[in-house]
């Protein structure tokens, strides 16, 4: 059996490639409209027109506007999955990895919040999104994933036993979304701190939850005996 895709007679392009290109055009169009005019302006008719397509073409790729916007967030914004993959790389200390991850998460939420805010302000759009979230998961996945990573770090002895991974995940993600939201509303970095500086201060605040490094324990014992 041949695994070649049927070829479009007019263009000579495999149909699956043409379909993928059309889908990308629709996401590109939605991205441009949302960034310039907000979620409300991004109607399916406007998105299709911006992409140079008939509105009906949009529904061949996305069942509704809500699903299109969800894919826009997950595919076009800084990759949240990549952030977690790098956080799981155990070649660096947990505090360093968290600082990098939180800095990147601020970037993700800075891009995603305007879209998510537009969705939450539209009752019908929010209803459709909730249906999609029930089917394929939603923004809670980030909290669940971070909780699992922190629980793994705890099991490896890199996070104290009394720490609550679920609560820490809420605190860390909250610190990112709050910074991103304030930066957008104020038009300037909150407190004059860059995203990296803010992330570093947040991870520093977690030090009581991190076991002391061996050299710190040794130094403490030496001081005690003197």
PDB file of C-alpha atoms in Angstrom:
ATOM      1  CA  UNK A   1       0.000   0.000   0.000  1.00  0.00           C
ATOM      2  CA  UNK A   2       1.346   3.432  -0.937  1.00  0.00           C
ATOM      3  CA  UNK A   3       1.821   5.920   1.916  1.00  0.00           C
ATOM      4  CA  UNK A   4       1.847   8.884  -0.460  1.00  0.00           C
ATOM      5  CA  UNK A   5      -0.815  11.539   0.105  1.00  0.00           C
ATOM      6  CA  UNK A   6      -3.205  12.295  -2.787  1.00  0.00           C
ATOM      7  CA  UNK A   7      -1.831  15.154  -4.870  1.00  0.00           C
ATOM      8  CA  UNK A   8      -3.845  18.238  -5.696  1.00  0.00           C
ATOM      9  CA  UNK A   9      -4.209  18.340  -9.475  1.00  0.00           C
ATOM     10  CA  UNK A  10      -3.893  22.122  -9.663  1.00  0.00           C
ATOM     11  CA  UNK A  11      -0.819  22.666  -7.496  1.00  0.00           C
ATOM     12  CA  UNK A  12       0.919  19.307  -7.414  1.00  0.00           C
ATOM     13  CA  UNK A  13       1.056  19.644  -3.602  1.00  0.00           C
ATOM     14  CA  UNK A  14       0.111  16.673  -1.386  1.00  0.00           C
ATOM     15  CA  UNK A  15      -3.322  17.366   0.113  1.00  0.00           C
ATOM     16  CA  UNK A  16      -2.203  16.831   3.689  1.00  0.00           C
ATOM     17  CA  UNK A  17       0.539  19.444   3.194  1.00  0.00           C
ATOM     18  CA  UNK A  18      -1.928  21.846   1.645  1.00  0.00           C
ATOM     19  CA  UNK A  19      -4.334  21.266   4.530  1.00  0.00           C
ATOM     20  CA  UNK A  20      -1.565  21.914   7.064  1.00  0.00           C
ATOM     21  CA  UNK A  21      -0.597  25.114   5.235  1.00  0.00           C
ATOM     22  CA  UNK A  22      -4.206  26.328   5.284  1.00  0.00           C
ATOM     23  CA  UNK A  23      -4.440  25.630   8.994  1.00  0.00           C
ATOM     24  CA  UNK A  24      -1.272  27.657   9.569  1.00  0.00           C
ATOM     25  CA  UNK A  25      -2.712  30.533   7.527  1.00  0.00           C
ATOM     26  CA  UNK A  26      -5.776  30.579   9.758  1.00  0.00           C
ATOM     27  CA  UNK A  27      -3.662  30.605  12.922  1.00  0.00           C
ATOM     28  CA  UNK A  28      -1.470  33.354  11.467  1.00  0.00           C
ATOM     29  CA  UNK A  29      -4.562  35.421  10.673  1.00  0.00           C
ATOM     30  CA  UNK A  30      -6.052  34.904  14.131  1.00  0.00           C
ATOM     31  CA  UNK A  31      -2.728  35.831  15.740  1.00  0.00           C
ATOM     32  CA  UNK A  32      -2.538  39.101  13.798  1.00  0.00           C
ATOM     33  CA  UNK A  33      -6.111  40.104  14.640  1.00  0.00           C
ATOM     34  CA  UNK A  34      -5.874  39.197  18.328  1.00  0.00           C
ATOM     35  CA  UNK A  35      -2.601  41.078  18.789  1.00  0.00           C
ATOM     36  CA  UNK A  36      -3.851  44.179  16.982  1.00  0.00           C
ATOM     37  CA  UNK A  37      -7.483  44.335  18.097  1.00  0.00           C
ATOM     38  CA  UNK A  38      -8.150  41.757  20.786  1.00  0.00           C
ATOM     39  CA  UNK A  39     -10.148  38.539  21.054  1.00  0.00           C
ATOM     40  CA  UNK A  40     -13.553  40.166  20.459  1.00  0.00           C
ATOM     41  CA  UNK A  41     -12.507  41.349  17.013  1.00  0.00           C
ATOM     42  CA  UNK A  42     -11.306  37.862  16.059  1.00  0.00           C
ATOM     43  CA  UNK A  43     -14.583  36.524  14.675  1.00  0.00           C
ATOM     44  CA  UNK A  44     -14.464  33.455  12.461  1.00  0.00           C
ATOM     45  CA  UNK A  45     -15.527  35.609   9.514  1.00  0.00           C
ATOM     46  CA  UNK A  46     -12.735  38.135  10.139  1.00  0.00           C
ATOM     47  CA  UNK A  47     -10.134  35.399  10.642  1.00  0.00           C
ATOM     48  CA  UNK A  48     -11.099  33.646   7.416  1.00  0.00           C
ATOM     49  CA  UNK A  49     -11.101  36.927   5.468  1.00  0.00           C
ATOM     50  CA  UNK A  50      -7.690  37.859   6.900  1.00  0.00           C
ATOM     51  CA  UNK A  51      -6.410  34.468   5.751  1.00  0.00           C
ATOM     52  CA  UNK A  52      -7.919  34.984   2.284  1.00  0.00           C
ATOM     53  CA  UNK A  53     -10.350  32.094   2.702  1.00  0.00           C
ATOM     54  CA  UNK A  54     -14.069  31.518   2.830  1.00  0.00           C
ATOM     55  CA  UNK A  55     -15.470  31.304   6.350  1.00  0.00           C
ATOM     56  CA  UNK A  56     -16.557  27.724   5.756  1.00  0.00           C
ATOM     57  CA  UNK A  57     -12.926  26.737   5.207  1.00  0.00           C
ATOM     58  CA  UNK A  58     -12.166  27.587   8.822  1.00  0.00           C
ATOM     59  CA  UNK A  59     -14.556  24.919  10.089  1.00  0.00           C
ATOM     60  CA  UNK A  60     -12.671  22.261   8.156  1.00  0.00           C
ATOM     61  CA  UNK A  61      -9.805  22.820  10.595  1.00  0.00           C
ATOM     62  CA  UNK A  62     -11.386  24.090  13.829  1.00  0.00           C
ATOM     63  CA  UNK A  63     -14.888  23.231  15.118  1.00  0.00           C
ATOM     64  CA  UNK A  64     -15.380  26.716  16.562  1.00  0.00           C
ATOM     65  CA  UNK A  65     -13.635  29.960  17.516  1.00  0.00           C
ATOM     66  CA  UNK A  66     -12.913  28.707  21.032  1.00  0.00           C
ATOM     67  CA  UNK A  67     -10.921  25.725  19.798  1.00  0.00           C
ATOM     68  CA  UNK A  68      -9.037  27.906  17.318  1.00  0.00           C
ATOM     69  CA  UNK A  69      -8.011  30.293  20.099  1.00  0.00           C
ATOM     70  CA  UNK A  70      -6.934  27.436  22.350  1.00  0.00           C
ATOM     71  CA  UNK A  71      -4.688  26.098  19.588  1.00  0.00           C
ATOM     72  CA  UNK A  72      -3.380  29.623  19.053  1.00  0.00           C
ATOM     73  CA  UNK A  73      -2.310  29.814  22.698  1.00  0.00           C
ATOM     74  CA  UNK A  74      -0.778  26.345  22.803  1.00  0.00           C
ATOM     75  CA  UNK A  75       0.982  26.417  19.420  1.00  0.00           C
ATOM     76  CA  UNK A  76       2.042  30.010  18.914  1.00  0.00           C
ATOM     77  CA  UNK A  77       2.948  31.223  22.382  1.00  0.00           C
ATOM     78  CA  UNK A  78       6.257  30.274  24.036  1.00  0.00           C
ATOM     79  CA  UNK A  79       6.052  26.511  24.509  1.00  0.00           C
ATOM     80  CA  UNK A  80       4.870  25.601  27.996  1.00  0.00           C
ATOM     81  CA  UNK A  81       5.795  21.949  27.348  1.00  0.00           C
ATOM     82  CA  UNK A  82       9.354  22.933  26.496  1.00  0.00           C
ATOM     83  CA  UNK A  83       9.588  24.920  29.716  1.00  0.00           C
ATOM     84  CA  UNK A  84       8.673  21.865  31.776  1.00  0.00           C
ATOM     85  CA  UNK A  85      10.998  19.607  29.796  1.00  0.00           C
ATOM     86  CA  UNK A  86      13.924  21.901  30.605  1.00  0.00           C
ATOM     87  CA  UNK A  87      12.839  22.051  34.244  1.00  0.00           C
ATOM     88  CA  UNK A  88      13.059  18.252  34.406  1.00  0.00           C
ATOM     89  CA  UNK A  89      16.700  18.298  33.267  1.00  0.00           C
ATOM     90  CA  UNK A  90      18.468  17.359  36.491  1.00  0.00           C
ATOM     91  CA  UNK A  91      21.940  18.468  35.386  1.00  0.00           C
ATOM     92  CA  UNK A  92      21.556  21.778  37.270  1.00  0.00           C
ATOM     93  CA  UNK A  93      20.487  22.583  40.856  1.00  0.00           C
ATOM     94  CA  UNK A  94      16.731  22.873  41.399  1.00  0.00           C
ATOM     95  CA  UNK A  95      16.930  26.564  42.318  1.00  0.00           C
ATOM     96  CA  UNK A  96      18.707  27.415  39.060  1.00  0.00           C
ATOM     97  CA  UNK A  97      16.250  25.387  37.018  1.00  0.00           C
ATOM     98  CA  UNK A  98      13.283  27.025  38.723  1.00  0.00           C
ATOM     99  CA  UNK A  99      14.639  30.511  38.048  1.00  0.00           C
ATOM    100  CA  UNK A 100      14.957  29.720  34.351  1.00  0.00           C
ATOM    101  CA  UNK A 101      11.540  28.039  34.211  1.00  0.00           C
ATOM    102  CA  UNK A 102       9.759  30.896  35.985  1.00  0.00           C
ATOM    103  CA  UNK A 103      11.383  33.465  33.701  1.00  0.00           C
ATOM    104  CA  UNK A 104      10.145  31.531  30.680  1.00  0.00           C
ATOM    105  CA  UNK A 105       6.691  31.042  32.205  1.00  0.00           C
ATOM    106  CA  UNK A 106       6.329  34.806  32.644  1.00  0.00           C
ATOM    107  CA  UNK A 107       6.924  35.101  28.902  1.00  0.00           C
ATOM    108  CA  UNK A 108       4.310  32.436  28.213  1.00  0.00           C
ATOM    109  CA  UNK A 109       1.656  34.072  30.374  1.00  0.00           C
ATOM    110  CA  UNK A 110       2.459  37.546  29.039  1.00  0.00           C
ATOM    111  CA  UNK A 111       1.450  36.232  25.610  1.00  0.00           C
ATOM    112  CA  UNK A 112      -1.412  33.982  26.738  1.00  0.00           C
ATOM    113  CA  UNK A 113      -3.245  36.156  29.283  1.00  0.00           C
ATOM    114  CA  UNK A 114      -4.727  38.630  26.779  1.00  0.00           C
ATOM    115  CA  UNK A 115      -6.287  35.733  24.888  1.00  0.00           C
ATOM    116  CA  UNK A 116      -7.392  33.872  28.003  1.00  0.00           C
ATOM    117  CA  UNK A 117      -8.805  37.120  29.397  1.00  0.00           C
ATOM    118  CA  UNK A 118     -10.822  37.663  26.235  1.00  0.00           C
ATOM    119  CA  UNK A 119     -12.139  34.125  26.414  1.00  0.00           C
ATOM    120  CA  UNK A 120     -13.151  34.444  30.078  1.00  0.00           C
ATOM    121  CA  UNK A 121     -14.983  37.731  29.362  1.00  0.00           C
ATOM    122  CA  UNK A 122     -17.197  36.105  26.718  1.00  0.00           C
ATOM    123  CA  UNK A 123     -19.764  33.733  28.322  1.00  0.00           C
ATOM    124  CA  UNK A 124     -20.404  31.719  25.151  1.00  0.00           C
ATOM    125  CA  UNK A 125     -16.722  31.467  24.287  1.00  0.00           C
ATOM    126  CA  UNK A 126     -15.982  30.414  27.847  1.00  0.00           C
ATOM    127  CA  UNK A 127     -18.680  27.742  27.678  1.00  0.00           C
ATOM    128  CA  UNK A 128     -17.174  26.299  24.514  1.00  0.00           C
ATOM    129  CA  UNK A 129     -13.699  26.390  26.024  1.00  0.00           C
ATOM    130  CA  UNK A 130     -14.871  24.510  29.080  1.00  0.00           C
ATOM    131  CA  UNK A 131     -16.214  21.781  26.806  1.00  0.00           C
ATOM    132  CA  UNK A 132     -12.843  21.619  25.088  1.00  0.00           C
ATOM    133  CA  UNK A 133     -11.004  21.580  28.427  1.00  0.00           C
ATOM    134  CA  UNK A 134     -13.143  18.655  29.580  1.00  0.00           C
ATOM    135  CA  UNK A 135     -12.227  16.743  26.425  1.00  0.00           C
ATOM    136  CA  UNK A 136      -8.548  17.530  26.059  1.00  0.00           C
ATOM    137  CA  UNK A 137      -7.407  19.304  29.214  1.00  0.00           C
ATOM    138  CA  UNK A 138      -6.959  22.987  29.860  1.00  0.00           C
ATOM    139  CA  UNK A 139      -4.821  25.521  31.719  1.00  0.00           C
ATOM    140  CA  UNK A 140      -4.891  23.400  34.866  1.00  0.00           C
ATOM    141  CA  UNK A 141      -2.465  21.049  33.117  1.00  0.00           C
ATOM    142  CA  UNK A 142       0.391  23.464  33.829  1.00  0.00           C
ATOM    143  CA  UNK A 143      -0.328  23.311  37.566  1.00  0.00           C
ATOM    144  CA  UNK A 144      -0.643  19.529  37.483  1.00  0.00           C
ATOM    145  CA  UNK A 145       2.632  19.141  35.611  1.00  0.00           C
ATOM    146  CA  UNK A 146       4.554  21.489  37.902  1.00  0.00           C
ATOM    147  CA  UNK A 147       3.113  19.706  40.954  1.00  0.00           C
ATOM    148  CA  UNK A 148       4.329  16.372  39.564  1.00  0.00           C
ATOM    149  CA  UNK A 149       7.823  17.757  38.893  1.00  0.00           C
ATOM    150  CA  UNK A 150       8.094  19.191  42.399  1.00  0.00           C
ATOM    151  CA  UNK A 151       6.851  15.917  43.898  1.00  0.00           C
ATOM    152  CA  UNK A 152       9.587  14.104  41.960  1.00  0.00           C
ATOM    153  CA  UNK A 153      12.199  16.547  43.256  1.00  0.00           C
ATOM    154  CA  UNK A 154      10.910  15.930  46.770  1.00  0.00           C
ATOM    155  CA  UNK A 155      11.185  12.172  46.329  1.00  0.00           C
ATOM    156  CA  UNK A 156      14.806  12.660  45.218  1.00  0.00           C
ATOM    157  CA  UNK A 157      15.562  14.656  48.383  1.00  0.00           C
ATOM    158  CA  UNK A 158      15.905  18.018  46.623  1.00  0.00           C
ATOM    159  CA  UNK A 159      12.820  19.456  48.301  1.00  0.00           C
ATOM    160  CA  UNK A 160      12.141  19.109  52.032  1.00  0.00           C
ATOM    161  CA  UNK A 161       9.594  16.538  53.131  1.00  0.00           C
ATOM    162  CA  UNK A 162       7.351  19.155  54.769  1.00  0.00           C
ATOM    163  CA  UNK A 163       6.950  21.080  51.512  1.00  0.00           C
ATOM    164  CA  UNK A 164       3.575  20.767  49.758  1.00  0.00           C
ATOM    165  CA  UNK A 165       4.248  20.411  45.990  1.00  0.00           C
ATOM    166  CA  UNK A 166       0.676  21.310  45.056  1.00  0.00           C
ATOM    167  CA  UNK A 167       0.688  24.520  47.075  1.00  0.00           C
ATOM    168  CA  UNK A 168       4.162  25.435  45.824  1.00  0.00           C
ATOM    169  CA  UNK A 169       2.958  24.989  42.239  1.00  0.00           C
ATOM    170  CA  UNK A 170       0.100  27.411  42.900  1.00  0.00           C
ATOM    171  CA  UNK A 171       2.497  29.925  44.443  1.00  0.00           C
ATOM    172  CA  UNK A 172       5.046  29.690  41.625  1.00  0.00           C
ATOM    173  CA  UNK A 173       2.550  29.927  38.772  1.00  0.00           C
ATOM    174  CA  UNK A 174       0.709  32.682  40.613  1.00  0.00           C
ATOM    175  CA  UNK A 175       3.936  34.658  40.888  1.00  0.00           C
ATOM    176  CA  UNK A 176       4.342  34.382  37.109  1.00  0.00           C
ATOM    177  CA  UNK A 177       0.783  35.284  36.140  1.00  0.00           C
ATOM    178  CA  UNK A 178       0.684  38.223  38.592  1.00  0.00           C
ATOM    179  CA  UNK A 179       3.908  39.657  37.182  1.00  0.00           C
ATOM    180  CA  UNK A 180       2.700  39.193  33.596  1.00  0.00           C
ATOM    181  CA  UNK A 181      -0.672  40.786  34.341  1.00  0.00           C
ATOM    182  CA  UNK A 182       0.788  43.801  36.171  1.00  0.00           C
ATOM    183  CA  UNK A 183       3.408  44.351  33.479  1.00  0.00           C
ATOM    184  CA  UNK A 184       0.662  44.478  30.847  1.00  0.00           C
ATOM    185  CA  UNK A 185      -1.651  46.741  32.845  1.00  0.00           C
ATOM    186  CA  UNK A 186       1.099  49.105  34.021  1.00  0.00           C
ATOM    187  CA  UNK A 187       3.045  49.052  30.776  1.00  0.00           C
ATOM    188  CA  UNK A 188       6.254  48.599  32.747  1.00  0.00           C
ATOM    189  CA  UNK A 189       7.977  45.865  34.779  1.00  0.00           C
ATOM    190  CA  UNK A 190       6.385  45.681  38.256  1.00  0.00           C
ATOM    191  CA  UNK A 191       8.740  47.089  40.871  1.00  0.00           C
ATOM    192  CA  UNK A 192      11.241  47.865  38.140  1.00  0.00           C
ATOM    193  CA  UNK A 193      12.325  44.204  38.103  1.00  0.00           C
ATOM    194  CA  UNK A 194      12.956  42.297  34.902  1.00  0.00           C
ATOM    195  CA  UNK A 195      11.243  38.950  34.513  1.00  0.00           C
ATOM    196  CA  UNK A 196      14.506  37.172  35.339  1.00  0.00           C
ATOM    197  CA  UNK A 197      15.092  39.303  38.444  1.00  0.00           C
ATOM    198  CA  UNK A 198      11.552  38.613  39.633  1.00  0.00           C
ATOM    199  CA  UNK A 199      11.968  34.874  39.003  1.00  0.00           C
ATOM    200  CA  UNK A 200      15.251  34.837  40.929  1.00  0.00           C
ATOM    201  CA  UNK A 201      13.661  36.550  43.928  1.00  0.00           C
ATOM    202  CA  UNK A 202      10.773  34.085  43.911  1.00  0.00           C
ATOM    203  CA  UNK A 203      13.094  31.071  43.896  1.00  0.00           C
ATOM    204  CA  UNK A 204      15.229  32.661  46.613  1.00  0.00           C
ATOM    205  CA  UNK A 205      12.105  32.813  48.777  1.00  0.00           C
ATOM    206  CA  UNK A 206      11.851  29.037  48.408  1.00  0.00           C
ATOM    207  CA  UNK A 207      15.245  28.352  49.990  1.00  0.00           C
ATOM    208  CA  UNK A 208      13.753  27.355  53.373  1.00  0.00           C
ATOM    209  CA  UNK A 209      12.091  24.488  51.476  1.00  0.00           C
ATOM    210  CA  UNK A 210      15.382  23.341  49.903  1.00  0.00           C
ATOM    211  CA  UNK A 211      17.760  21.056  51.826  1.00  0.00           C
ATOM    212  CA  UNK A 212      21.130  22.632  52.576  1.00  0.00           C
ATOM    213  CA  UNK A 213      23.869  21.847  50.112  1.00  0.00           C
ATOM    214  CA  UNK A 214      26.611  19.537  51.489  1.00  0.00           C
ATOM    215  CA  UNK A 215      29.218  22.326  51.596  1.00  0.00           C
ATOM    216  CA  UNK A 216      26.813  24.490  53.589  1.00  0.00           C
ATOM    217  CA  UNK A 217      26.255  21.688  56.102  1.00  0.00           C
ATOM    218  CA  UNK A 218      30.014  21.176  56.463  1.00  0.00           C
ATOM    219  CA  UNK A 219      30.613  24.888  57.010  1.00  0.00           C
ATOM    220  CA  UNK A 220      27.895  24.994  59.646  1.00  0.00           C
ATOM    221  CA  UNK A 221      29.502  22.056  61.539  1.00  0.00           C
ATOM    222  CA  UNK A 222      32.945  23.706  61.469  1.00  0.00           C
ATOM    223  CA  UNK A 223      31.545  26.933  62.880  1.00  0.00           C
ATOM    224  CA  UNK A 224      29.724  25.002  65.600  1.00  0.00           C
ATOM    225  CA  UNK A 225      32.934  23.283  66.780  1.00  0.00           C
ATOM    226  CA  UNK A 226      35.005  26.463  66.894  1.00  0.00           C
TER     227      UNK A 226
END
